[in-house]
mmCIF file of C-alpha atoms and ligand atoms in Angstrom:
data_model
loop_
_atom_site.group_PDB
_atom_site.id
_atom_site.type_symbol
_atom_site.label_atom_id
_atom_site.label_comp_id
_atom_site.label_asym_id
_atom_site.label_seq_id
_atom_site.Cartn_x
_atom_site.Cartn_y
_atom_site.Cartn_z
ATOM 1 C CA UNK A 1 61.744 115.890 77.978
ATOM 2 C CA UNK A 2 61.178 113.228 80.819
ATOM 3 C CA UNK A 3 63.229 113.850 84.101
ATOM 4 C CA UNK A 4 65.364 110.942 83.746
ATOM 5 C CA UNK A 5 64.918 108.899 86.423
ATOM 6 C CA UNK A 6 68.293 107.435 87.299
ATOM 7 C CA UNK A 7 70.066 110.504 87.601
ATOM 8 C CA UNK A 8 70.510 112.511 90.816
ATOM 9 C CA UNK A 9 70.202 115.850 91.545
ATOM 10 C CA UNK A 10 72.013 118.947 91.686
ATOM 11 C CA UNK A 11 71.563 121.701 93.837
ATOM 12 C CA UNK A 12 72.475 125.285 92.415
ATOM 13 C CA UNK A 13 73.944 126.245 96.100
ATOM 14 C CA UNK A 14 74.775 130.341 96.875
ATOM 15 C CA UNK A 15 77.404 130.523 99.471
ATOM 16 C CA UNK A 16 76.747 134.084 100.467
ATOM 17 C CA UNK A 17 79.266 136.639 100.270
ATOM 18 C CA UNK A 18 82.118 134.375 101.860
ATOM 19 C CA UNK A 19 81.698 134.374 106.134
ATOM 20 C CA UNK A 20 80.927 130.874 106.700
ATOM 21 C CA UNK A 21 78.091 132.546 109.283
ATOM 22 C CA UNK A 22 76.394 133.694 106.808
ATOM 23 C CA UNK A 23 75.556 130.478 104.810
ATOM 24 C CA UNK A 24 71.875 129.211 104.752
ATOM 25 C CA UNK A 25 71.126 126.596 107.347
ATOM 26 C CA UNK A 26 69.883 124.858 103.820
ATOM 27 C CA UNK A 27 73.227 125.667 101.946
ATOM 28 C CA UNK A 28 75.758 124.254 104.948
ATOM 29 C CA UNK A 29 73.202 120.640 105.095
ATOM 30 C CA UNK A 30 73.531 120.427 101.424
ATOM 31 C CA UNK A 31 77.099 120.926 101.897
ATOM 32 C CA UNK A 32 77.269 118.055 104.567
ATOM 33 C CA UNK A 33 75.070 115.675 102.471
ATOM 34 C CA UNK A 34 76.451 116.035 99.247
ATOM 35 C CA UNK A 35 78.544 113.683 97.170
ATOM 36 C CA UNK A 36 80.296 116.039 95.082
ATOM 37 C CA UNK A 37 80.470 119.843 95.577
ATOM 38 C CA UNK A 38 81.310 122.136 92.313
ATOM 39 C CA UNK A 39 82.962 125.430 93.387
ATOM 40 C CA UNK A 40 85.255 127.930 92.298
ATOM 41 C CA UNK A 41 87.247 130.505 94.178
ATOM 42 C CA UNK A 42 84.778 133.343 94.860
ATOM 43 C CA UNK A 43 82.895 131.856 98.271
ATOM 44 C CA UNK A 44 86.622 132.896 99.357
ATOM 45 C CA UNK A 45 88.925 130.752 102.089
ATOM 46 C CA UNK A 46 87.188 130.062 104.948
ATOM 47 C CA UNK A 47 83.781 128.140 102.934
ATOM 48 C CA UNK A 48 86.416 127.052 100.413
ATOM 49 C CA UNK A 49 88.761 125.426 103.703
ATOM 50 C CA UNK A 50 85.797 123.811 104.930
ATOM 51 C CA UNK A 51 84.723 122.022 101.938
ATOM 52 C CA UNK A 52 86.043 118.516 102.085
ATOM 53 C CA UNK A 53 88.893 117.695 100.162
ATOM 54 C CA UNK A 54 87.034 114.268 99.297
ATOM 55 C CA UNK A 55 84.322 115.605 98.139
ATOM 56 C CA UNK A 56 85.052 118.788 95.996
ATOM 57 C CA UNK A 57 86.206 119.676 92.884
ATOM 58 C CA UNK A 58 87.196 123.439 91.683
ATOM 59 C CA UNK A 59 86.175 124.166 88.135
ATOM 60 C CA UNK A 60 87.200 127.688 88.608
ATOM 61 C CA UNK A 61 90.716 128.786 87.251
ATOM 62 C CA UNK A 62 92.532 125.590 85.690
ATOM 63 C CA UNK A 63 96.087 124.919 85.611
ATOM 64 C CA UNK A 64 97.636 127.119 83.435
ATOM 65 C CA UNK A 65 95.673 130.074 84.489
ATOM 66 C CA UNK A 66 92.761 130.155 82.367
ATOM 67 C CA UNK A 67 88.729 130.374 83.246
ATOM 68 C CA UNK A 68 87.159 126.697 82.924
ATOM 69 C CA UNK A 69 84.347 127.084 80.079
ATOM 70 C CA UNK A 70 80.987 126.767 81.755
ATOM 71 C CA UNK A 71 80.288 124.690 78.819
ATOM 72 C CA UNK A 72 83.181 122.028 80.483
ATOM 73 C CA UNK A 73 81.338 123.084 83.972
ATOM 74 C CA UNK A 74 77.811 122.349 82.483
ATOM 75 C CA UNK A 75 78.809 119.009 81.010
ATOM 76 C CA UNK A 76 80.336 117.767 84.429
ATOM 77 C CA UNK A 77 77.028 118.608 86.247
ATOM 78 C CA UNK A 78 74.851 116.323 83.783
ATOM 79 C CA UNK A 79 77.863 113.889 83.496
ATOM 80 C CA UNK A 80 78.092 113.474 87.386
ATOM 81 C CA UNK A 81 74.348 113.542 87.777
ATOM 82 C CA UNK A 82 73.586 110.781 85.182
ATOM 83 C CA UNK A 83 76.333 108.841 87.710
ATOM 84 C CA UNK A 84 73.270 109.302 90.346
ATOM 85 C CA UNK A 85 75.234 111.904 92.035
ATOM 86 C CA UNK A 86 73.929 114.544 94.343
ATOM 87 C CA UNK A 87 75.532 117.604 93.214
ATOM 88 C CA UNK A 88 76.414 121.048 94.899
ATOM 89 C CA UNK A 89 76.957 123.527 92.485
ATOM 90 C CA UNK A 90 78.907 126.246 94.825
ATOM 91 C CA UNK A 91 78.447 129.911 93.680
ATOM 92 C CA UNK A 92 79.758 132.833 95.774
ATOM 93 C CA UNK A 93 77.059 135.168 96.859
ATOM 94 C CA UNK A 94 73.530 134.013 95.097
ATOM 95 C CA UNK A 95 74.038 132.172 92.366
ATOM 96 C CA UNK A 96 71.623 134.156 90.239
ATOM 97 C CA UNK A 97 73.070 137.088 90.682
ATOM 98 C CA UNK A 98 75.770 137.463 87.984
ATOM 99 C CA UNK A 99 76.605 134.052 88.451
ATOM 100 C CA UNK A 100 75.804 132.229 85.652
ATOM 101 C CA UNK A 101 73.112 129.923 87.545
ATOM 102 C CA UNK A 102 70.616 130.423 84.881
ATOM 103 C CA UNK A 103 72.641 128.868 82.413
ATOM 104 C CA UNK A 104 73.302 126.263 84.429
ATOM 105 C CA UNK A 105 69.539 126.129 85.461
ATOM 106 C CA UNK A 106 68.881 125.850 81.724
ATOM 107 C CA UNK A 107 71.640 123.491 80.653
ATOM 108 C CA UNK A 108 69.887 120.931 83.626
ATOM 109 C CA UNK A 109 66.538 121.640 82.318
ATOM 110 C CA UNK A 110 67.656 120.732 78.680
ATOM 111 C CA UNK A 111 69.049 117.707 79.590
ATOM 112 C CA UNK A 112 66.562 116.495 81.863
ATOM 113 C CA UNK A 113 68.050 116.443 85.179
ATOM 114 C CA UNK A 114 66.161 117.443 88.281
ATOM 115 C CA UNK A 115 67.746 120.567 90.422
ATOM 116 C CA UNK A 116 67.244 122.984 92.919
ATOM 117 C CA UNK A 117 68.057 126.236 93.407
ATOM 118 C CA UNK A 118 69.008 127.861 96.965
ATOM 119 C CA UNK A 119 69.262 131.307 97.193
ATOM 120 C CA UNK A 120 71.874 132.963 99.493
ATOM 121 C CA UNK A 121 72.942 136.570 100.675
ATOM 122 C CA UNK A 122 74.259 138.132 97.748
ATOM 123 C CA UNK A 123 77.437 140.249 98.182
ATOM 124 C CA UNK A 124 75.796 142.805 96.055
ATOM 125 C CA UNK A 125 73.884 143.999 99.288
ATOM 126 C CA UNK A 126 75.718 142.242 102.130
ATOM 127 C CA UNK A 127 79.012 143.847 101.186
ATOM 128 C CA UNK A 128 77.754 147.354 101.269
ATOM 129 C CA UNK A 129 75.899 146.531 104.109
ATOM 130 C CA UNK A 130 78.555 145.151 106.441
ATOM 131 C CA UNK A 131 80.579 148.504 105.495
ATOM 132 C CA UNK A 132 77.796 150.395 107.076
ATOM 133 C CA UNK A 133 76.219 151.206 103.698
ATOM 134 C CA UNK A 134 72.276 150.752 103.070
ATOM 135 C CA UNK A 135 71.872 150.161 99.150
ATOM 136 C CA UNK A 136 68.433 151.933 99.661
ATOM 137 C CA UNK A 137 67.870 154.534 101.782
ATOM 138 C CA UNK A 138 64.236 156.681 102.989
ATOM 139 C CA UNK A 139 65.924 160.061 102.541
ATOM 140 C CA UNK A 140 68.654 159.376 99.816
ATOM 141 C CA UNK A 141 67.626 156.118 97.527
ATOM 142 C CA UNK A 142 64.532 155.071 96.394
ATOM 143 C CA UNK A 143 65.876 151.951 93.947
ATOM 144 C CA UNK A 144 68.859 150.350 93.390
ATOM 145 C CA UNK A 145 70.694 148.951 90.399
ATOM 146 C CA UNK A 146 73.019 145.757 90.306
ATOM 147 C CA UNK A 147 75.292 146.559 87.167
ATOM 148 C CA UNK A 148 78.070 144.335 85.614
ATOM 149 C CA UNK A 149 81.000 146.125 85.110
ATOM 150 C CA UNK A 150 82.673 143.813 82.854
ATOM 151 C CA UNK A 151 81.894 145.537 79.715
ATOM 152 C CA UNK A 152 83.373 148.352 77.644
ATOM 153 C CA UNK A 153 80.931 151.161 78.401
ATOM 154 C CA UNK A 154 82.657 152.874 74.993
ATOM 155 C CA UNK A 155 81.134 149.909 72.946
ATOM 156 C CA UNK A 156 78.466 150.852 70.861
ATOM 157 C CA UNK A 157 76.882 147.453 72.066
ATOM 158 C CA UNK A 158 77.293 148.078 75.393
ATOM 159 C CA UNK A 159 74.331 146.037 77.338
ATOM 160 C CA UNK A 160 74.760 148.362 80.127
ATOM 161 C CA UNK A 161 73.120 151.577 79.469
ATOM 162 C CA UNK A 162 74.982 154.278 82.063
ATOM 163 C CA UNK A 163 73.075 157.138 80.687
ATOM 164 C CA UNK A 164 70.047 155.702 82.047
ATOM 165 C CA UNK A 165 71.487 154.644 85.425
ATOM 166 C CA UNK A 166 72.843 157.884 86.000
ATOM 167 C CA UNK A 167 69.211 159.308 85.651
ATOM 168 C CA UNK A 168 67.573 157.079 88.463
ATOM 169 C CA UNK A 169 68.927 158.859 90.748
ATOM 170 C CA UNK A 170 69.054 155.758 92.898
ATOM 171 C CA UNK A 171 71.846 153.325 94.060
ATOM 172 C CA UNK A 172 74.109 152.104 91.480
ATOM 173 C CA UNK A 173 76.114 148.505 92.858
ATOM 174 C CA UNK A 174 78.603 147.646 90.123
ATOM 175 C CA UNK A 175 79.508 143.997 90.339
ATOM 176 C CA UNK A 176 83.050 142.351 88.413
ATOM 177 C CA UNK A 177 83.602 146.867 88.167
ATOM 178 C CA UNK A 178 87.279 147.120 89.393
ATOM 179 C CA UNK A 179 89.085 147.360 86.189
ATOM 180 C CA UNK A 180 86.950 149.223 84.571
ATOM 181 C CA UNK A 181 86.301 151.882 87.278
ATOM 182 C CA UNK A 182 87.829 154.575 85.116
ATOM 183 C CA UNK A 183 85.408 153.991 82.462
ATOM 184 C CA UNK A 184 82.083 153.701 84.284
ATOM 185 C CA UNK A 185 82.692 156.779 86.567
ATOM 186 C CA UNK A 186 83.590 158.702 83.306
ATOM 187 C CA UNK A 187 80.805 157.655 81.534
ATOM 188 C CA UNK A 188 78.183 158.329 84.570
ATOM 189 C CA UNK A 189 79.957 161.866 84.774
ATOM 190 C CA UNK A 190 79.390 162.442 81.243
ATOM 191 C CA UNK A 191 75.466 161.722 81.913
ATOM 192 C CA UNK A 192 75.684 164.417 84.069
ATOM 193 C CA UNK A 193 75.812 162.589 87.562
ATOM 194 C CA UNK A 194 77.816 165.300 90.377
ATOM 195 C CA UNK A 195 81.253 164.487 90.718
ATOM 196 C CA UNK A 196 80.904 164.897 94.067
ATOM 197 C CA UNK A 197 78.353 162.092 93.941
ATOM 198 C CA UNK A 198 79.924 159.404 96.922
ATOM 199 C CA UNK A 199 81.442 156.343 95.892
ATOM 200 C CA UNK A 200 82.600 153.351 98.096
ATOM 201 C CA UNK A 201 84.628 150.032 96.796
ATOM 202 C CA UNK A 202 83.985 147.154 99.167
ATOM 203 C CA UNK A 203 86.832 144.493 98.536
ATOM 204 C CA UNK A 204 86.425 140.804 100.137
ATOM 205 C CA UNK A 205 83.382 142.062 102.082
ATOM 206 C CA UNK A 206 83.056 139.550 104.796
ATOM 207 C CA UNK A 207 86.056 137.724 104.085
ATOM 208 C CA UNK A 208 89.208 137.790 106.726
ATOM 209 C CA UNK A 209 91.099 141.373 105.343
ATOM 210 C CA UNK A 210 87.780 142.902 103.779
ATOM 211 C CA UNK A 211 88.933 146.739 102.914
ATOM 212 C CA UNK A 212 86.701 149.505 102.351
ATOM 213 C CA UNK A 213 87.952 152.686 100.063
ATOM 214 C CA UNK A 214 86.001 155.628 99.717
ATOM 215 C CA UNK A 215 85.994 159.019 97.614
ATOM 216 C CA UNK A 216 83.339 160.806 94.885
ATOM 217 C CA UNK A 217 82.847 160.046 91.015
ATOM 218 C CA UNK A 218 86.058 162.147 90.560
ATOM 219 C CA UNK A 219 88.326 160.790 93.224
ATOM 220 C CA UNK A 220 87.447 157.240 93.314
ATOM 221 C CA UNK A 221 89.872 156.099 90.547
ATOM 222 C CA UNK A 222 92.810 157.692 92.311
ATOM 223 C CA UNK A 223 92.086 156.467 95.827
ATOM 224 C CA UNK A 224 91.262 152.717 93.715
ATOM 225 C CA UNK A 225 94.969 152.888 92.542
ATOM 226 C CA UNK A 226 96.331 154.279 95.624
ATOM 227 C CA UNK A 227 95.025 151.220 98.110
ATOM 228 C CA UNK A 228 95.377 149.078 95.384
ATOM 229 C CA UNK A 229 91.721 147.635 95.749
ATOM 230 C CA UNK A 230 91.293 144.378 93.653
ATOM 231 C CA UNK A 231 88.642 142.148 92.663
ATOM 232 C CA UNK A 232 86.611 140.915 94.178
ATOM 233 C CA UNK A 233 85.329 144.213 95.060
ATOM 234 C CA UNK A 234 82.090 145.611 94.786
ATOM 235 C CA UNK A 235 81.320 149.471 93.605
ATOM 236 C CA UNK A 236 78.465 151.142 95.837
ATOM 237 C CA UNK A 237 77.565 154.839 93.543
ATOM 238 C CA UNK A 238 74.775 157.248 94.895
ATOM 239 C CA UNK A 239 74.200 159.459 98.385
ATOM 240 C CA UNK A 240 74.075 156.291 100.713
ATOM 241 C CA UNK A 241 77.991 155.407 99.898
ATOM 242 C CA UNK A 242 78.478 158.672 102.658
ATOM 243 C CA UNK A 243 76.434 156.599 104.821
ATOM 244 C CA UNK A 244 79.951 154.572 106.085
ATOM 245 C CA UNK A 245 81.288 157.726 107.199
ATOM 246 C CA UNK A 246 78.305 158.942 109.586
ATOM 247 C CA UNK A 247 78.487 155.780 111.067
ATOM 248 C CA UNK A 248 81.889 154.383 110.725
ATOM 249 C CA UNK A 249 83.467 155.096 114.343
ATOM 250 C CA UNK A 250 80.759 152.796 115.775
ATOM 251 C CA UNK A 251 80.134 150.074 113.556
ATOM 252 C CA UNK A 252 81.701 147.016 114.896
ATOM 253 C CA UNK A 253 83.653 144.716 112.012
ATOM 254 C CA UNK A 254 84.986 141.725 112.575
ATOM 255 C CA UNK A 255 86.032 141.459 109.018
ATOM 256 C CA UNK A 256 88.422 144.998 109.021
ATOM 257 C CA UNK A 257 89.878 143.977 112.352
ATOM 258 C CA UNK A 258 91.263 140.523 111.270
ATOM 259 C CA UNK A 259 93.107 142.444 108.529
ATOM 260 C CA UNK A 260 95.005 144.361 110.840
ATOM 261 C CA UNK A 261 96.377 141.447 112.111
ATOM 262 C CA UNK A 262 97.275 140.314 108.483
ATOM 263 C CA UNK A 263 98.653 143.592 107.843
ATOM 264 C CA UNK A 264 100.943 143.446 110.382
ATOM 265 C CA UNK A 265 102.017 139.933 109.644
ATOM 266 C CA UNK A 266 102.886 141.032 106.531
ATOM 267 C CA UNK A 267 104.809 144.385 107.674
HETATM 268 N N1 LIG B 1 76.871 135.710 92.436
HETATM 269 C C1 LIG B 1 77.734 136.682 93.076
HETATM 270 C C2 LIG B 1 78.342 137.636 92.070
HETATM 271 C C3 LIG B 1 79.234 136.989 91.042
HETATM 272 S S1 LIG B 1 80.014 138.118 89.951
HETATM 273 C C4 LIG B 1 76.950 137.391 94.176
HETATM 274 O O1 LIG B 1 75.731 137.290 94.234
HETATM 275 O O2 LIG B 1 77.592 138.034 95.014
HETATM 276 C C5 LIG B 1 81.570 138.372 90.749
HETATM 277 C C6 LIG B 1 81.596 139.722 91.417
HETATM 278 O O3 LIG B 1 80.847 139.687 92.619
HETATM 279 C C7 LIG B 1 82.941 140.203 91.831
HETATM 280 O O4 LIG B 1 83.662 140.756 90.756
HETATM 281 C C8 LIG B 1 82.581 141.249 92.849
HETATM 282 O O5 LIG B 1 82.136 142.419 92.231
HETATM 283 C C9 LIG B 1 81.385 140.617 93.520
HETATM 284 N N2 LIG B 1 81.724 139.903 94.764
HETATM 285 C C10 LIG B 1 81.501 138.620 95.043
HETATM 286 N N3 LIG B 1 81.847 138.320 96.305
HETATM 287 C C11 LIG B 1 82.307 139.472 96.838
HETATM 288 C C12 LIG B 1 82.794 139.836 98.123
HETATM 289 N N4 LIG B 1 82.884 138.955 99.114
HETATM 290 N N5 LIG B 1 83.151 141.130 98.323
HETATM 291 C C13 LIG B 1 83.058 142.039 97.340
HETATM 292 N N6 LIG B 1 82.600 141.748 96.108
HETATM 293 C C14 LIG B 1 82.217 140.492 95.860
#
């Protein structure tokens, strides 16, 4: 098929893990120039507060509650384009990254209209990273795995295959993993992983009132439930999650600090 010629483009936009600082020079002028930016809720409040109300539309949840279909998010994009449109499609973190941008990057391609992709920080890495955590590490891990945690690792057609993880012996960075924490960890400790292996959740890292838990494989569940840690959070497995505590009493965060301020609002 033809690029059709009419139509404008869209721009498959990552916002980075949610501190407006850390958007691409190329992602905040595509967010100036654009006539219509596509988001949903997880570039968090500050991007999201910035957008202008003009100019953006959220196809994340709709009213009632429930997920927009990317099909309905899909159709918009070519529907809006064919108007001549330039489009930001608004992703948090990289938009290729668990976030569905290669469908959309398909869907585009199918239908003829000309896009772009911009890659971004993804929060698999910078949310470790700004809790002081290296996903790799010269001593400790040689590779790293991004993992969704969405599915049932009990399922017999379970994508994810844990067993295998497990024997890496590298990072493991669970993405969409909150809920099903007690499942993964069990499942990892069943492939014979240490339960003492370390295990940090980083929860709206970057955004104002990031938290960071940590414990092992066998504590992590209980210390989840006890600081009530809540998506979006990411789930750092492997010897570099001790990492935050060796160098925890000097690493400046802006992000921590502005939730003790919340905190005490709220107390
Ligand atoms: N494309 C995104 C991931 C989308 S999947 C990226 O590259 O970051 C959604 C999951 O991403 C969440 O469930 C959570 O695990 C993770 N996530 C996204 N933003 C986050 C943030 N600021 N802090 C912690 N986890 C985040």
């Amino acid at each position: 098929m033809e690029t059709d010629p009419d139509a404008g483009i869209v721009y498959l936009v990552g916002s980075g893990p949610g501190d407006p600082d850390l958007l691409t020079v190329k992602a905040t002028r595509l967010l100036e120039e654009a006539d219509v930016i596509l988001h949903d809720k997880l570039p968090g409040p500050k991007i999201i507060d910035s957008l202008p109300e003009d100019r953006r539309e959220d196809v994340g949840k709709r009213a009632g509650g429930e997920r927009t279909p990317q099909s309905a998010i899909n159709e918009r994009l070519v529907e809006l384009a064919r108007e001549g449109k330039t489009v930001v499609r608004l992703k948090g973190g990289d938009s290729f990254v668990f976030g569905r941008g290669g469908e959309e990057a398909e869907y585009l391609a199918e239908h003829g209209i000309a896009f772009e992709v911009v890659p971004a920080v993804t929060s698999a890495i910078a949310a470790p990273a700004v809790a002081g955590i290296p996903v790799t590490h010269r001593d400790h891990a040689s590779s790293v795995s991004f993992v969704t945690g969405h599915e049932d690792p009990t399922k017999e057609e379970s994508s994810v295959d844990w067993e295998a993880l497990a024997a890496t012996g590298g990072t493991i960075v669970v993405l969409m993993g909150v809920g099903r924490l007690p499942d993964y960890t069990a499942a990892l400790l069943e492939a014979g992983m240490a339960p003492e292996t370390p295990v940090a959740l980083i929860e709206r890292g970057t955004w104002p009132g990031q938290r960071v838990a940590t414990g092992t494989l066998e504590t992590i569940v209980g210390v989840r439930d006890e600081e009530d840690i809540s998506p979006p959070a990411v789930t750092v497995i492997g010897y570099v999650a001790a990492t935050r505590e060796t160098v925890a009493a000097f690493l400046e965060n802006e992000y921590e600090d502005e939730r003790e301020g919340a905190e005490g609002e709220r107390e």
